[in-house]
Short mmCIF file of C-alpha atoms and ligand atoms in Angstrom, two decimals:
data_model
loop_
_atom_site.label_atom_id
_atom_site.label_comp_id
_atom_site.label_asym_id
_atom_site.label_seq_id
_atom_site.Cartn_x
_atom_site.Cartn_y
_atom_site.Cartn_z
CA UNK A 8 56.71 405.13 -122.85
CA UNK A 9 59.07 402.70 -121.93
CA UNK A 10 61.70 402.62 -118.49
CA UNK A 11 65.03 402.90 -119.15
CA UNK A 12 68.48 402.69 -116.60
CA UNK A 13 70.07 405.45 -117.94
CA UNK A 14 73.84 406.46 -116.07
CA UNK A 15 74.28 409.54 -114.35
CA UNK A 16 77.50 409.02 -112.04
CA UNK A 17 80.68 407.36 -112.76
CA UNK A 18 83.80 407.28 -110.73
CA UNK A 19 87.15 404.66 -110.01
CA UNK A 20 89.68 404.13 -107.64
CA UNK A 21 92.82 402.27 -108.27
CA UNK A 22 95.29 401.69 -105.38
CA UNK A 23 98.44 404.13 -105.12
CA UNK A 24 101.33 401.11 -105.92
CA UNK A 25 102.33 401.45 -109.66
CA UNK A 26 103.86 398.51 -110.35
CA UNK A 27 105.67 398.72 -113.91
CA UNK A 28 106.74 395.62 -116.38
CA UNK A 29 110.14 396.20 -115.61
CA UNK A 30 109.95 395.10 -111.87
CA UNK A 31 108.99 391.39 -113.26
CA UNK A 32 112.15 391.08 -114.50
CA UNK A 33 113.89 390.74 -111.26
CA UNK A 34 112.06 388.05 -110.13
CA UNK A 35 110.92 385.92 -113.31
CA UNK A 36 112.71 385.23 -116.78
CA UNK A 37 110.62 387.72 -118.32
CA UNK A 38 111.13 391.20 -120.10
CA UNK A 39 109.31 394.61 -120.15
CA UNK A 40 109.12 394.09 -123.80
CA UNK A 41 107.33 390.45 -124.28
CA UNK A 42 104.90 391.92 -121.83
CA UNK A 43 104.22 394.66 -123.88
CA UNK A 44 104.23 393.52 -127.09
CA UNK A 45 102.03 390.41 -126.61
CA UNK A 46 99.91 392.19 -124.09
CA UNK A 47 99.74 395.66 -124.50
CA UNK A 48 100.13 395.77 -120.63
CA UNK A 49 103.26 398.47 -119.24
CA UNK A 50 101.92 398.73 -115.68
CA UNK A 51 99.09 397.92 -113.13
CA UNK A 52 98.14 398.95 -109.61
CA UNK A 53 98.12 396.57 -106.69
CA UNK A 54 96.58 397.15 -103.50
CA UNK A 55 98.14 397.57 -100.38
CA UNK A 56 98.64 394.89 -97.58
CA UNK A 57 95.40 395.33 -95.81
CA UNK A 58 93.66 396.70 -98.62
CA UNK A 59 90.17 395.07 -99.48
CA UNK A 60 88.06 394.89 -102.57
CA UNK A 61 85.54 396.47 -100.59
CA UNK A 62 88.04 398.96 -99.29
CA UNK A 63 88.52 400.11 -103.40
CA UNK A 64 84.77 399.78 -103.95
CA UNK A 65 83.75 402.18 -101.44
CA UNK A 66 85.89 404.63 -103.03
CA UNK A 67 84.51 404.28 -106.38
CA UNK A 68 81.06 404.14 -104.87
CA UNK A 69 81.66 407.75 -103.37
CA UNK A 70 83.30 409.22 -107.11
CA UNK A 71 80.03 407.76 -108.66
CA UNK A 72 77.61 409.24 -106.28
CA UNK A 73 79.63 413.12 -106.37
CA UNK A 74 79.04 412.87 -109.83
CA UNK A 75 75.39 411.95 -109.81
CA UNK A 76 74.68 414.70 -106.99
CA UNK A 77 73.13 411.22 -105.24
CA UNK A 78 73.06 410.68 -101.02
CA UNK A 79 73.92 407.08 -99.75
CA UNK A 80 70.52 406.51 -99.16
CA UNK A 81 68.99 407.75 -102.18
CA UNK A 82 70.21 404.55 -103.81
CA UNK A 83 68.16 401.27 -103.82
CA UNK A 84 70.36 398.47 -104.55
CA UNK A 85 74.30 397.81 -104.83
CA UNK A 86 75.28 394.71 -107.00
CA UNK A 87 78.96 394.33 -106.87
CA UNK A 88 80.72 392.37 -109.91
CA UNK A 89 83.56 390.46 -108.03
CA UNK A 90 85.23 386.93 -107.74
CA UNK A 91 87.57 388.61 -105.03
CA UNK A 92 85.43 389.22 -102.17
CA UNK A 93 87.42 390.03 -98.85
CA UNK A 94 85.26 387.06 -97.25
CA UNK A 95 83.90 384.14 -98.26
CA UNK A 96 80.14 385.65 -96.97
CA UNK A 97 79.01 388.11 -96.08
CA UNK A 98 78.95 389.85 -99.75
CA UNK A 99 81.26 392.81 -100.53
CA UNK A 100 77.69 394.22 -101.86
CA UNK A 101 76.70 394.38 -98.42
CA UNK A 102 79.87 395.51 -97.48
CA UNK A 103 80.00 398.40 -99.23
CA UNK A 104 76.48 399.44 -97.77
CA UNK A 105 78.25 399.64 -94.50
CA UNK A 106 81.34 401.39 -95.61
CA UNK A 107 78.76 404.20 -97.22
CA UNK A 108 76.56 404.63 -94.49
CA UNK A 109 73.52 403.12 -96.20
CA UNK A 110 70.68 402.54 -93.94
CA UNK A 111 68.49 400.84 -96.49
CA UNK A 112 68.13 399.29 -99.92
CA UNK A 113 69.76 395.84 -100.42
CA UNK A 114 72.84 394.61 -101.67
CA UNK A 115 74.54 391.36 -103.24
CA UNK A 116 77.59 390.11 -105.20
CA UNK A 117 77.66 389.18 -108.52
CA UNK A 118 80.33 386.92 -109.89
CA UNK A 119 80.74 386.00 -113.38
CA UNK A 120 84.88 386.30 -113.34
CA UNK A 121 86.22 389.08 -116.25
CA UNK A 122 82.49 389.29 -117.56
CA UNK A 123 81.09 390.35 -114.11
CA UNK A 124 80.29 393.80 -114.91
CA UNK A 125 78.59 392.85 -117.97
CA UNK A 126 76.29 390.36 -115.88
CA UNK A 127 76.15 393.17 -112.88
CA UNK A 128 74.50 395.69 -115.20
CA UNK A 129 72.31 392.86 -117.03
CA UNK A 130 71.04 392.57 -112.97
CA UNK A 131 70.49 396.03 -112.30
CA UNK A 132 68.71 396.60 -115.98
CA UNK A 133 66.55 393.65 -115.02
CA UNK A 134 66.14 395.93 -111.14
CA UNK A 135 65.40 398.68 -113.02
CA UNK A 136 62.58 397.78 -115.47
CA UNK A 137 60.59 395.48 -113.46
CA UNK A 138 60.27 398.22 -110.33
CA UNK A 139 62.47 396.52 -107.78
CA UNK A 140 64.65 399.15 -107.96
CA UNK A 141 65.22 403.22 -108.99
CA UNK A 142 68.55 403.87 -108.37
CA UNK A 143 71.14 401.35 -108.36
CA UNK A 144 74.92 401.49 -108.17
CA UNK A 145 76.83 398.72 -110.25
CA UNK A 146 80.53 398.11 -108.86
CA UNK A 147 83.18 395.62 -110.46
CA UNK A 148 86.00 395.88 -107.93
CA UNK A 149 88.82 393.00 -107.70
CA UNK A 150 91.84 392.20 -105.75
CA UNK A 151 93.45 389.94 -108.42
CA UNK A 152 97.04 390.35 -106.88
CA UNK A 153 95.79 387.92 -104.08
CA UNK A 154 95.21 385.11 -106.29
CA UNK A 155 98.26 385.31 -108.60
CA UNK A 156 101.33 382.88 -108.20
CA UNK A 157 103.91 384.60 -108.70
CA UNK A 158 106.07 382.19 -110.13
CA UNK A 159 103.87 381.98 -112.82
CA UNK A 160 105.49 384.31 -115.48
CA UNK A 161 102.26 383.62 -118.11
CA UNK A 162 99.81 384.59 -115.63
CA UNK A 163 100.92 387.30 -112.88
CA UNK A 164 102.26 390.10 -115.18
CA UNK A 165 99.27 390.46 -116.76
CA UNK A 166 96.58 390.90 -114.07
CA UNK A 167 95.85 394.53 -111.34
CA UNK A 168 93.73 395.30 -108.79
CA UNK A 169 91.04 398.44 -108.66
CA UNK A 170 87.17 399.42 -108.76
CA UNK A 171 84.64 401.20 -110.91
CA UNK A 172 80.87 402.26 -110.11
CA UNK A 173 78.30 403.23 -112.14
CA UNK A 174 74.94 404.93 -110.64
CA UNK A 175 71.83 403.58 -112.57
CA UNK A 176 68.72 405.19 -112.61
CA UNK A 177 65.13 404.82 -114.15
CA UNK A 178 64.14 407.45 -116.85
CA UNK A 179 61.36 407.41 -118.92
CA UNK A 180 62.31 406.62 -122.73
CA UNK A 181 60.36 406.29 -126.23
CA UNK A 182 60.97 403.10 -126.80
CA UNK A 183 63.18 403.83 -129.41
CA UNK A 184 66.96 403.43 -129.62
CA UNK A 185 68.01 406.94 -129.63
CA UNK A 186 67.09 406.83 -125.92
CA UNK A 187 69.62 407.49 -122.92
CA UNK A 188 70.53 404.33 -121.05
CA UNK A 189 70.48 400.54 -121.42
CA UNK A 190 69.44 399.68 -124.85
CA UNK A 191 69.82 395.75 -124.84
CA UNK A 192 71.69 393.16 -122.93
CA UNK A 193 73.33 390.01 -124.42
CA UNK A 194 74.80 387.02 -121.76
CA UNK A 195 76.11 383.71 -122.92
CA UNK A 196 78.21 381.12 -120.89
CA UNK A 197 79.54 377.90 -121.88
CA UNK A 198 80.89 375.55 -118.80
CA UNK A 199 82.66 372.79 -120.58
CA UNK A 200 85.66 375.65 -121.51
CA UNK A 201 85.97 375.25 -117.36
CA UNK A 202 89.74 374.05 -117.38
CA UNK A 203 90.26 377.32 -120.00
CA UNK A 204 90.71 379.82 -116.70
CA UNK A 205 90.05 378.88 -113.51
CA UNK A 206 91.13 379.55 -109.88
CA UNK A 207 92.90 375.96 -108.45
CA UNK A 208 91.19 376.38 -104.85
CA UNK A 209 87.49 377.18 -103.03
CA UNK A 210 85.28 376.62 -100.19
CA UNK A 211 84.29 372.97 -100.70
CA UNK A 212 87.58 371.50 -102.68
CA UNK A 213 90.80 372.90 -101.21
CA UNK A 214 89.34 375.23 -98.44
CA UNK A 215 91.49 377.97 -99.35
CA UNK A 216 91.51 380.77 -102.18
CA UNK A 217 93.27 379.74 -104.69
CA UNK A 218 95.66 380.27 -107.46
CA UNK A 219 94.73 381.81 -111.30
CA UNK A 220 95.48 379.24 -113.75
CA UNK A 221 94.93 379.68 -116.99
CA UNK A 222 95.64 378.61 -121.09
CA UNK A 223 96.08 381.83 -122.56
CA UNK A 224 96.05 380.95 -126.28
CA UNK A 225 93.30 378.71 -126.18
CA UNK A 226 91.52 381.81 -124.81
CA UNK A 227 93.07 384.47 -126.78
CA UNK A 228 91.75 382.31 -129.83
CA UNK A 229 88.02 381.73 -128.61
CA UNK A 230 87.79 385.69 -126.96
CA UNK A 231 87.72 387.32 -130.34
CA UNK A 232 85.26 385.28 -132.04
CA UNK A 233 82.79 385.11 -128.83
CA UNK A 234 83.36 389.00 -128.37
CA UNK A 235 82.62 390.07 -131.68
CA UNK A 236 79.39 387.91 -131.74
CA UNK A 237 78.21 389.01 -128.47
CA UNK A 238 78.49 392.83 -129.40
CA UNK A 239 77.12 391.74 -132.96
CA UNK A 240 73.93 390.27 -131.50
CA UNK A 241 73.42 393.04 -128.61
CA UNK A 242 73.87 395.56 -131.46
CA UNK A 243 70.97 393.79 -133.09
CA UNK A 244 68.81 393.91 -130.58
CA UNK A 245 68.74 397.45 -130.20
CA UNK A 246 68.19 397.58 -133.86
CA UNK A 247 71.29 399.22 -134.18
CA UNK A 248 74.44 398.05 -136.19
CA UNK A 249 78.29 398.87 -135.25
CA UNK A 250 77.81 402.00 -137.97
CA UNK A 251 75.99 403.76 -134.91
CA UNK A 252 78.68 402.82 -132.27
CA UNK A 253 80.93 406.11 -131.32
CA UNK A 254 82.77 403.75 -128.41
CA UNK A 255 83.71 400.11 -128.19
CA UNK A 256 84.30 400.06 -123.71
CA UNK A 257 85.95 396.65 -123.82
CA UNK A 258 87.44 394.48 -121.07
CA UNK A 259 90.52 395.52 -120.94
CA UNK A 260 92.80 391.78 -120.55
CA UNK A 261 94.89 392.20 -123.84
CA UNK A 262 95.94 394.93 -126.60
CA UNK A 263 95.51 392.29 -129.59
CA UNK A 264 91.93 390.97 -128.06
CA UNK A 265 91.06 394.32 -127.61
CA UNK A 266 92.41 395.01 -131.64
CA UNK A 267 91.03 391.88 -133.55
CA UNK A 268 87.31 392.32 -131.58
CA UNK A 269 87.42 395.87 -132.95
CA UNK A 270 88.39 394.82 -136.13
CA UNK A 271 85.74 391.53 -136.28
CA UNK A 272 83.12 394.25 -135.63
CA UNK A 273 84.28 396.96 -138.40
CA UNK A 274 85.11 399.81 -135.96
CA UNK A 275 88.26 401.40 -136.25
CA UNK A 276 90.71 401.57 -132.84
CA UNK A 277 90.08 405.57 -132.42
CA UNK A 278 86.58 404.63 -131.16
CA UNK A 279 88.09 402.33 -128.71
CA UNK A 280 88.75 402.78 -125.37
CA UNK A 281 91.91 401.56 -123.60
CA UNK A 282 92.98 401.40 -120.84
CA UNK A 283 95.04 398.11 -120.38
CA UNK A 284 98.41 399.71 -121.13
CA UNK A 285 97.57 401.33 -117.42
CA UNK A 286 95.55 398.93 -115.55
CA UNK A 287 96.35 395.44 -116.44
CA UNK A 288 93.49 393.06 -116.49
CA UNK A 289 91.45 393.95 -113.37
CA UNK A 290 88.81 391.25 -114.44
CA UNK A 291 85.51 392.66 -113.46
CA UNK A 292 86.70 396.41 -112.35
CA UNK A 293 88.52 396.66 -115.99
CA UNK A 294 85.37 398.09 -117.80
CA UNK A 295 83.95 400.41 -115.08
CA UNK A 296 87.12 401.78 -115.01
CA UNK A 297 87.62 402.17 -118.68
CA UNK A 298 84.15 403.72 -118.74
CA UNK A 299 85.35 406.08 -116.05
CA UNK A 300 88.69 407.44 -117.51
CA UNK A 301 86.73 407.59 -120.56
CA UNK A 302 84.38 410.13 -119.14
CA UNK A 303 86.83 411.87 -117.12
CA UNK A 304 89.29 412.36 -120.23
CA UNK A 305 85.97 413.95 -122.14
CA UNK A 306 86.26 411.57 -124.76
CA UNK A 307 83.04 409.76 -123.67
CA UNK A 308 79.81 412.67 -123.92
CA UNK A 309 76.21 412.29 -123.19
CA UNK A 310 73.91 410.78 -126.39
CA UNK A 311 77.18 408.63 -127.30
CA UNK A 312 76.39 404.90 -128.25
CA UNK A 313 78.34 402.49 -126.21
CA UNK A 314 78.84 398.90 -126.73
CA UNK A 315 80.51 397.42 -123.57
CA UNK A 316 81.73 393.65 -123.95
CA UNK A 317 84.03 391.59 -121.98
CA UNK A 318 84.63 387.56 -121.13
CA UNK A 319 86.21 385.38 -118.56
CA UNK A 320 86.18 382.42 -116.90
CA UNK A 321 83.54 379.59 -117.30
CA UNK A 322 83.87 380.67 -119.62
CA UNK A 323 81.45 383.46 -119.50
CA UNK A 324 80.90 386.60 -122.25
CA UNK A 325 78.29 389.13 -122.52
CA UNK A 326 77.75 392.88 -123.97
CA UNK A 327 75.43 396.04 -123.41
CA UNK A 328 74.75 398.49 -125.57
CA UNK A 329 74.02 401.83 -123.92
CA UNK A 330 73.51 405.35 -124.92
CA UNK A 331 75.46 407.44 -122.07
C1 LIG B 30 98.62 385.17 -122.13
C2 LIG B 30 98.96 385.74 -123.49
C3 LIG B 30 99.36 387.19 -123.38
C4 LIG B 30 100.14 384.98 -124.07
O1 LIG B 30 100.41 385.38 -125.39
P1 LIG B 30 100.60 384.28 -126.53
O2 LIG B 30 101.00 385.02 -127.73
O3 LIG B 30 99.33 383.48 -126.59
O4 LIG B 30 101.80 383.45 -126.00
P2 LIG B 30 101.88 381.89 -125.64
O5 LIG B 30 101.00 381.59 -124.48
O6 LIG B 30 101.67 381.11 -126.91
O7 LIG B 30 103.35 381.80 -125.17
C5 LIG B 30 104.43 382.08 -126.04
C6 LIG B 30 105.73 381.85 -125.29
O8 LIG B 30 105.93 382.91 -124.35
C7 LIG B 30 106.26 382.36 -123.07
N1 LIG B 30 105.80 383.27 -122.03
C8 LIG B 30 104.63 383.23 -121.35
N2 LIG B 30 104.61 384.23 -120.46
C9 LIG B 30 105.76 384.91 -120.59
C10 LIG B 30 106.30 386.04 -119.96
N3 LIG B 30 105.65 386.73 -119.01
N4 LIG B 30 107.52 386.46 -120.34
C11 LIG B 30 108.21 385.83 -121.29
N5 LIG B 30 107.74 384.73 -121.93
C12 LIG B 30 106.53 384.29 -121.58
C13 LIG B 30 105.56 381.04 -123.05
O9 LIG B 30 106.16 380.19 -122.10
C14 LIG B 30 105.76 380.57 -124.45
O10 LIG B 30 107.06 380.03 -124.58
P3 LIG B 30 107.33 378.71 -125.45
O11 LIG B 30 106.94 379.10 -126.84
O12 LIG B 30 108.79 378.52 -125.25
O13 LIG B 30 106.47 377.67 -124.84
C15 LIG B 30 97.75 385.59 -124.44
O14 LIG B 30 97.57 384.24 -124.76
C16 LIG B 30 96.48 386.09 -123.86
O15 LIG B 30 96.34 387.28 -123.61
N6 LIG B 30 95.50 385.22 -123.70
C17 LIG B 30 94.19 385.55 -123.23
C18 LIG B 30 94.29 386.03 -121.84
C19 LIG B 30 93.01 386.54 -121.39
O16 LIG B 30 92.34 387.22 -122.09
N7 LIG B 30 92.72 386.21 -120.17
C20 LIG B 30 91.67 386.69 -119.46
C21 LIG B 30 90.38 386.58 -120.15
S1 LIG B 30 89.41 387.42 -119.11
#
């Protein structure tokens, strides 16, 4: 008999502004049409003035528990996946406890940039199986729209803001890997690709947040080949191979990243989720969310094999394989 954190509630939020390709164009020399074609991206959301990432993660955190019939205070721990927190400290984790009504349990921020979720549910697995935790809901949430510059046509049409949460909670399994739940975890980060995608600002250089910067075909060329291995190896660990894989859930930061991982890893595109063409790349909220309208749309059913994969700054890179 063997634990398992198997997924019972999903749920999203993504803020009411639509902001479509076409609106770049007034204020950058850009075009609905290089965004699209080298990006896959025709809209994102961005949140409102006032609007925090814990704001959004509340929200998600309240879809996730409807849908696994699960009180505030049934839950044991909240890890949130974020490198936008509203504050510097105290955690949006902690945060979020507040804006549920949670009286107990304990909560912290994760942040491993576009891989966060990845490294979020690594956390709560690790929670999970050694009996810290039962029940744990795993948030990405980000306000990228803060940290953009906006004269920066390569960077800010291509990122949006929103939140995804995922309850956790320990089943018993067999062991083997037809089992609900996490089946294996792979994490990998490399810091010398630093300069690769970066924010230009903190607490102990600048003082202040920060602008993205970033070298986009450098990392367009090392994302593929890092993806592919990651979901290769975590596939392997669950002594499964991408033959048994009914969805790829990818980070969703760019059509042809999403297209040439698939295609590394011999799955075809209709067992591929997307999501990009709506979101943008919400960094760590992108696969929560993609996981979310994947289950709302129906396309995503219980006993399906999932490989979730995704990488971002550091840089950083990581997949799960989980049977939802
Ligand atoms: C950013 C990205 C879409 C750019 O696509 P690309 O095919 O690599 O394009 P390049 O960066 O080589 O730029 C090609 C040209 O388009 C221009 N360009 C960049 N942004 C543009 C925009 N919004 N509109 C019009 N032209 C643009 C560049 O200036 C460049 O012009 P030049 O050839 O005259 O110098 C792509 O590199 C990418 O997605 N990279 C990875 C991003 C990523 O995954 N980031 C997050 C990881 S979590």
């Amino acid at each position: 008999m063997t634990v398992r954190a198997v997924a019972t509630g999903i749920g999203h939020y993504l803020p009411a502004r639509v902001v479509e390709n076409s609106e770049f164009e007034k204020t950058l020399d850009t075009s609905d049409e290089w965004i699209r074609t080298r990006s896959g991206i025709e809209r994102r959301h961005f949140a409102a003035e006032g609007e925090t990432t814990s704001q959004m993660a509340v929200h998600a955190a309240k879809a996730a528990l409807a849908m696994a019939e699960l009180r505030p205070d049934d839950i044991d721990a909240v890890i949130v996946a974020t490198s936008t927190p509203d504050l510097t400290f105290p955690s949006v984790g902690t945060m979020v406890q507040a804006g549920l009504g949670m009286t107990r349990g304990f909560a912290y921020d994760v942040q491993a940039v576009c891989a966060g979720f990845i490294y979020a549910l690594a956390n709560a697995n690790g929670m999970i199986l050694s009996g810290q935790a039962e029940r744990v809901l795993v948030i990405g949430a980000e306000t990228f729209s803060r940290i953009m510059d906006w004269e920066d046509r390569s960077t800010c049409v291509l990122f949006g803001d929103g939140a995804g949460a995922l309850v956790l909670e320990a089943r018993t399994g067999s062991g083997h890997s037809d089992d609900r739940g996490i089946l294996s975890v792979d994490l990998n980060s490399d810091g010398q690709y630093r300069d690769m995608l970066y924010v230009d600002g903190g607490v102990s250089t600048s003082g202040t947040a920060g602008k993205l910067r970033m070298q986009g075909n450098p990392l367009f060329r090392q994302a593929v080949e890092k993806l592919a291995a990651t979901a290769h190896k975590a596939l392997e660990k669950a002594n499964l191979g991408a033959e048994s894989v009914d969805w790829i859930v990818p980070h969703q930061a760019n059509i042809r990243i999403i297209q040439g991982t698939a295609k590394k890893m011999g799955v075809g595109m209709e067992k591929v989720i997307v999501t990009v063409q709506d979101h943008g790349n919400t960094s760590a909220a992108s696969i929560p969310l993609a996981l979310s309208v994947g289950v709302s749309e129906g396309r995503i059913t219980p006993g399906q094999l999932l490989v979730a994969e995704a990488i971002g700054g550091g840089l950083a890179w990581g997949a799960v394989v989980l049977r939802w």
